[in-house]
């Protein structure tokens, strides 16, 4: 109990000491958001637009991107451009960065958010799918980060990585997905240290999200679990604030941080809870 009370006090202290967000800082900011045709990425595009940013959005479906870009323009974006790209391709990630840097004249924020579709089921030995998902969810992030680093350095910019609680804690039915998120946390955690040691201008924020009510996520877990889902628009706003205030981490909702700690402190209990959070009978 004492431990839990101290943890809660520590959390409140961290929340209070978090730097305050000034939405004016995003007016005219040059932003690239990936995976922005639906879900959290789409919501981020709308928030950036309301703040008067200049945005480039990307995903595979050109028609949907066009509609999102039009809505961004109507919400107040200074610029709203789109480029269709498949992150499974080796060349598209670089081309997207080139397009954004050229059209916006540089970059202040790059928010890497896209994920490829992956089945929600027990691991069935599909190594090829895991390899493909690694390219989409992980290697494309690495490519884009490297390609954008010089521009971000020039602008004292920020790199924002959208990760997951499943990048800190493994869970059943999503082995390939969880692997890609662990890889992201490892790679960008290391890069964060290296940039700090080199006294780089670029900040890296890694966002750990719990279950969010996007259509894609809800389609997977409906009827399978009662874990509460949090609103995509609020998750999106919190990610943007984290990048704008150059914080290293976001845990959304807040208790995801407690959950990540519990897996090391109370491993058996955590495993029991995880395995009993899903309706499954062999
Ligand atoms: P969605 O599935 O709703 O959106 C995924 C986006 O990625 C879409 O815009 C999709 O557009 C794009 N995409 C898919 N495949 C490719 C590809 N091969 N190349 C380029 N773009 C692609 O995801 P969410 O909004 O739910 O999740 C967003 C982020 O939040 C992800 O990083 C996810 O891991 C993280 N997260 C989400 C949680 C949740 O519960 N929703 C929980 C924890 C983390 P298109 O089909 O047009 O290509």
mmCIF file of N, CA, C and O and ligand atoms in Angstrom, residues 35-41 59-61 85-88 113-117 132 136 141 162-165 177 181 209-212 214 216-217, ligand 1:
data_model
loop_
_atom_site.group_PDB
_atom_site.id
_atom_site.type_symbol
_atom_site.label_atom_id
_atom_site.label_comp_id
_atom_site.label_asym_id
_atom_site.label_seq_id
_atom_site.Cartn_x
_atom_site.Cartn_y
_atom_site.Cartn_z
ATOM 1 N N UNK A 35 0.250 7.474 -41.669
ATOM 2 C CA UNK A 35 -0.939 6.713 -41.261
ATOM 3 C C UNK A 35 -2.089 7.634 -40.939
ATOM 4 O O UNK A 35 -2.834 7.425 -39.979
ATOM 5 N N UNK A 36 -2.251 8.672 -41.773
ATOM 6 C CA UNK A 36 -3.200 9.747 -41.425
ATOM 7 C C UNK A 36 -4.513 9.662 -42.209
ATOM 8 O O UNK A 36 -5.289 10.600 -42.213
ATOM 9 N N UNK A 37 -4.772 8.511 -42.862
ATOM 10 C CA UNK A 37 -6.044 8.409 -43.583
ATOM 11 C C UNK A 37 -7.179 8.009 -42.651
ATOM 12 O O UNK A 37 -8.347 8.269 -42.945
ATOM 13 N N UNK A 38 -6.855 7.358 -41.544
ATOM 14 C CA UNK A 38 -7.892 6.932 -40.581
ATOM 15 C C UNK A 38 -7.331 7.002 -39.167
ATOM 16 O O UNK A 38 -6.151 7.292 -38.965
ATOM 17 N N UNK A 39 -8.194 6.683 -38.215
ATOM 18 C CA UNK A 39 -7.773 6.449 -36.833
ATOM 19 C C UNK A 39 -7.077 7.632 -36.170
ATOM 20 O O UNK A 39 -7.422 8.797 -36.392
ATOM 21 N N UNK A 40 -6.092 7.333 -35.359
ATOM 22 C CA UNK A 40 -5.404 8.351 -34.555
ATOM 23 C C UNK A 40 -4.672 9.340 -35.461
ATOM 24 O O UNK A 40 -4.653 10.543 -35.203
ATOM 25 N N UNK A 41 -4.082 8.838 -36.547
ATOM 26 C CA UNK A 41 -3.356 9.715 -37.483
ATOM 27 C C UNK A 41 -4.279 10.747 -38.100
ATOM 28 O O UNK A 41 -3.913 11.923 -38.228
ATOM 29 N N UNK A 59 -0.480 7.857 -46.381
ATOM 30 C CA UNK A 59 -1.005 6.502 -46.143
ATOM 31 C C UNK A 59 -1.090 5.897 -47.539
ATOM 32 O O UNK A 59 -0.596 6.508 -48.500
ATOM 33 N N UNK A 60 -1.748 4.736 -47.685
ATOM 34 C CA UNK A 60 -1.798 4.133 -49.031
ATOM 35 C C UNK A 60 -2.958 4.665 -49.876
ATOM 36 O O UNK A 60 -2.832 4.827 -51.068
ATOM 37 N N UNK A 61 -4.117 4.933 -49.255
ATOM 38 C CA UNK A 61 -5.334 5.228 -50.044
ATOM 39 C C UNK A 61 -5.432 6.714 -50.400
ATOM 40 O O UNK A 61 -5.775 7.545 -49.553
ATOM 41 N N UNK A 85 1.557 6.469 -50.299
ATOM 42 C CA UNK A 85 2.794 5.694 -50.219
ATOM 43 C C UNK A 85 2.527 4.397 -49.470
ATOM 44 O O UNK A 85 1.689 4.361 -48.571
ATOM 45 N N UNK A 86 3.265 3.373 -49.871
ATOM 46 C CA UNK A 86 3.151 2.075 -49.190
ATOM 47 C C UNK A 86 4.438 1.836 -48.406
ATOM 48 O O UNK A 86 5.515 1.672 -49.000
ATOM 49 N N UNK A 87 4.334 1.801 -47.110
ATOM 50 C CA UNK A 87 5.520 1.656 -46.262
ATOM 51 C C UNK A 87 6.114 0.244 -46.302
ATOM 52 O O UNK A 87 7.138 -0.018 -45.688
ATOM 53 N N UNK A 88 5.447 -0.656 -47.031
ATOM 54 C CA UNK A 88 6.038 -1.985 -47.244
ATOM 55 C C UNK A 88 7.108 -1.913 -48.324
ATOM 56 O O UNK A 88 7.934 -2.810 -48.450
ATOM 57 N N UNK A 113 3.366 7.077 -37.288
ATOM 58 C CA UNK A 113 2.174 6.541 -36.633
ATOM 59 C C UNK A 113 1.580 5.321 -37.345
ATOM 60 O O UNK A 113 0.829 4.560 -36.748
ATOM 61 N N UNK A 114 1.942 5.128 -38.640
ATOM 62 C CA UNK A 114 1.266 4.099 -39.431
ATOM 63 C C UNK A 114 1.549 2.684 -38.913
ATOM 64 O O UNK A 114 2.593 2.429 -38.322
ATOM 65 N N UNK A 115 0.594 1.799 -39.162
ATOM 66 C CA UNK A 115 0.815 0.356 -38.927
ATOM 67 C C UNK A 115 0.114 -0.407 -40.036
ATOM 68 O O UNK A 115 -0.958 -0.009 -40.491
ATOM 69 N N UNK A 116 0.705 -1.516 -40.422
ATOM 70 C CA UNK A 116 0.060 -2.386 -41.405
ATOM 71 C C UNK A 116 -0.969 -3.260 -40.709
ATOM 72 O O UNK A 116 -0.847 -3.543 -39.519
ATOM 73 N N UNK A 117 -1.997 -3.691 -41.450
ATOM 74 C CA UNK A 117 -2.990 -4.589 -40.852
ATOM 75 C C UNK A 117 -2.372 -5.927 -40.470
ATOM 76 O O UNK A 117 -1.518 -6.450 -41.187
ATOM 77 N N UNK A 132 7.062 -8.986 -43.125
ATOM 78 C CA UNK A 132 6.406 -7.874 -43.839
ATOM 79 C C UNK A 132 6.009 -6.774 -42.845
ATOM 80 O O UNK A 132 6.232 -5.582 -43.078
ATOM 81 N N UNK A 136 6.878 -2.664 -42.495
ATOM 82 C CA UNK A 136 5.891 -1.574 -42.434
ATOM 83 C C UNK A 136 5.966 -0.825 -41.100
ATOM 84 O O UNK A 136 6.049 0.402 -41.061
ATOM 85 N N UNK A 141 10.039 3.190 -40.319
ATOM 86 C CA UNK A 141 10.251 4.257 -39.321
ATOM 87 C C UNK A 141 11.746 4.621 -39.256
ATOM 88 O O UNK A 141 12.108 5.795 -39.163
ATOM 89 N N UNK A 162 4.762 6.807 -32.467
ATOM 90 C CA UNK A 162 3.550 6.297 -31.821
ATOM 91 C C UNK A 162 3.739 4.799 -31.579
ATOM 92 O O UNK A 162 3.795 4.005 -32.511
ATOM 93 N N UNK A 163 3.871 4.455 -30.310
ATOM 94 C CA UNK A 163 4.064 3.059 -29.930
ATOM 95 C C UNK A 163 2.870 2.607 -29.093
ATOM 96 O O UNK A 163 1.798 3.218 -29.136
ATOM 97 N N UNK A 164 3.075 1.558 -28.327
ATOM 98 C CA UNK A 164 1.939 0.914 -27.664
ATOM 99 C C UNK A 164 2.369 0.310 -26.346
ATOM 100 O O UNK A 164 3.549 -0.018 -26.156
ATOM 101 N N UNK A 165 1.399 0.112 -25.481
ATOM 102 C CA UNK A 165 1.643 -0.661 -24.259
ATOM 103 C C UNK A 165 2.194 -2.032 -24.645
ATOM 104 O O UNK A 165 3.011 -2.618 -23.939
ATOM 105 N N UNK A 177 2.689 -8.023 -34.197
ATOM 106 C CA UNK A 177 2.509 -6.600 -33.904
ATOM 107 C C UNK A 177 3.338 -6.184 -32.688
ATOM 108 O O UNK A 177 4.051 -5.170 -32.708
ATOM 109 N N UNK A 181 6.507 -3.314 -32.157
ATOM 110 C CA UNK A 181 6.476 -2.192 -31.195
ATOM 111 C C UNK A 181 7.644 -2.276 -30.210
ATOM 112 O O UNK A 181 8.223 -1.264 -29.827
ATOM 113 N N UNK A 209 0.596 3.926 -25.919
ATOM 114 C CA UNK A 209 -0.864 4.042 -25.861
ATOM 115 C C UNK A 209 -1.477 2.727 -25.374
ATOM 116 O O UNK A 209 -1.014 1.647 -25.727
ATOM 117 N N UNK A 210 -2.576 2.864 -24.607
ATOM 118 C CA UNK A 210 -3.416 1.705 -24.271
ATOM 119 C C UNK A 210 -4.433 1.526 -25.391
ATOM 120 O O UNK A 210 -4.270 2.075 -26.493
ATOM 121 N N UNK A 211 -5.503 0.811 -25.109
ATOM 122 C CA UNK A 211 -6.499 0.553 -26.157
ATOM 123 C C UNK A 211 -7.243 1.849 -26.513
ATOM 124 O O UNK A 211 -7.763 2.539 -25.641
ATOM 125 N N UNK A 212 -7.265 2.169 -27.813
ATOM 126 C CA UNK A 212 -7.885 3.400 -28.312
ATOM 127 C C UNK A 212 -9.019 2.999 -29.262
ATOM 128 O O UNK A 212 -8.884 2.050 -30.036
ATOM 129 N N UNK A 214 -10.248 3.312 -32.121
ATOM 130 C CA UNK A 214 -10.290 3.429 -33.584
ATOM 131 C C UNK A 214 -11.052 2.220 -34.144
ATOM 132 O O UNK A 214 -11.118 1.165 -33.504
ATOM 133 N N UNK A 216 -10.282 0.221 -36.504
ATOM 134 C CA UNK A 216 -9.422 -0.951 -36.730
ATOM 135 C C UNK A 216 -9.234 -1.739 -35.430
ATOM 136 O O UNK A 216 -9.333 -2.970 -35.416
ATOM 137 N N UNK A 217 -8.987 -1.014 -34.328
ATOM 138 C CA UNK A 217 -8.743 -1.696 -33.047
ATOM 139 C C UNK A 217 -10.033 -2.320 -32.515
ATOM 140 O O UNK A 217 -10.044 -3.466 -32.053
HETATM 141 P P1 LIG B 1 -5.418 2.418 -37.988
HETATM 142 O O1 LIG B 1 -5.362 0.980 -38.402
HETATM 143 O O2 LIG B 1 -6.733 3.066 -37.749
HETATM 144 O O3 LIG B 1 -4.632 3.310 -39.048
HETATM 145 C C1 LIG B 1 -3.469 2.833 -39.639
HETATM 146 C C2 LIG B 1 -2.994 3.845 -40.657
HETATM 147 O O4 LIG B 1 -1.835 3.328 -41.309
HETATM 148 C C3 LIG B 1 -4.030 4.131 -41.734
HETATM 149 O O5 LIG B 1 -3.966 5.481 -42.101
HETATM 150 C C4 LIG B 1 -3.570 3.245 -42.892
HETATM 151 O O6 LIG B 1 -4.030 3.828 -44.092
HETATM 152 C C5 LIG B 1 -2.044 3.322 -42.729
HETATM 153 N N1 LIG B 1 -1.377 2.159 -43.322
HETATM 154 C C6 LIG B 1 -1.706 0.855 -43.218
HETATM 155 N N2 LIG B 1 -0.846 0.098 -43.918
HETATM 156 C C7 LIG B 1 0.032 0.949 -44.503
HETATM 157 C C8 LIG B 1 1.138 0.774 -45.381
HETATM 158 N N3 LIG B 1 1.504 -0.433 -45.812
HETATM 159 N N4 LIG B 1 1.807 1.879 -45.803
HETATM 160 C C9 LIG B 1 1.429 3.108 -45.402
HETATM 161 N N5 LIG B 1 0.401 3.337 -44.551
HETATM 162 C C10 LIG B 1 -0.298 2.270 -44.122
HETATM 163 O O7 LIG B 1 -4.472 2.514 -36.686
HETATM 164 P P2 LIG B 1 -4.734 3.263 -35.294
HETATM 165 O O8 LIG B 1 -5.154 4.652 -35.567
HETATM 166 O O9 LIG B 1 -5.576 2.396 -34.436
HETATM 167 O O10 LIG B 1 -3.261 3.261 -34.677
HETATM 168 C C11 LIG B 1 -2.376 4.336 -34.920
HETATM 169 C C12 LIG B 1 -1.115 4.127 -34.102
HETATM 170 O O11 LIG B 1 -1.463 3.997 -32.716
HETATM 171 C C13 LIG B 1 -0.346 2.853 -34.467
HETATM 172 O O12 LIG B 1 1.038 3.095 -34.402
HETATM 173 C C14 LIG B 1 -0.744 1.882 -33.371
HETATM 174 O O13 LIG B 1 0.218 0.883 -33.139
HETATM 175 C C15 LIG B 1 -0.883 2.829 -32.183
HETATM 176 N N6 LIG B 1 -1.726 2.263 -31.147
HETATM 177 C C16 LIG B 1 -3.070 2.098 -31.381
HETATM 178 C C17 LIG B 1 -3.860 1.525 -30.408
HETATM 179 C C18 LIG B 1 -5.326 1.323 -30.605
HETATM 180 O O14 LIG B 1 -5.950 0.685 -29.740
HETATM 181 N N7 LIG B 1 -5.936 1.854 -31.646
HETATM 182 C C19 LIG B 1 -3.303 1.057 -29.127
HETATM 183 C C20 LIG B 1 -1.887 1.269 -28.998
HETATM 184 C C21 LIG B 1 -1.144 1.861 -29.982
HETATM 185 P P3 LIG B 1 -4.165 3.077 -45.503
HETATM 186 O O15 LIG B 1 -4.977 1.844 -45.264
HETATM 187 O O16 LIG B 1 -4.852 4.103 -46.349
HETATM 188 O O17 LIG B 1 -2.777 2.796 -45.953
#
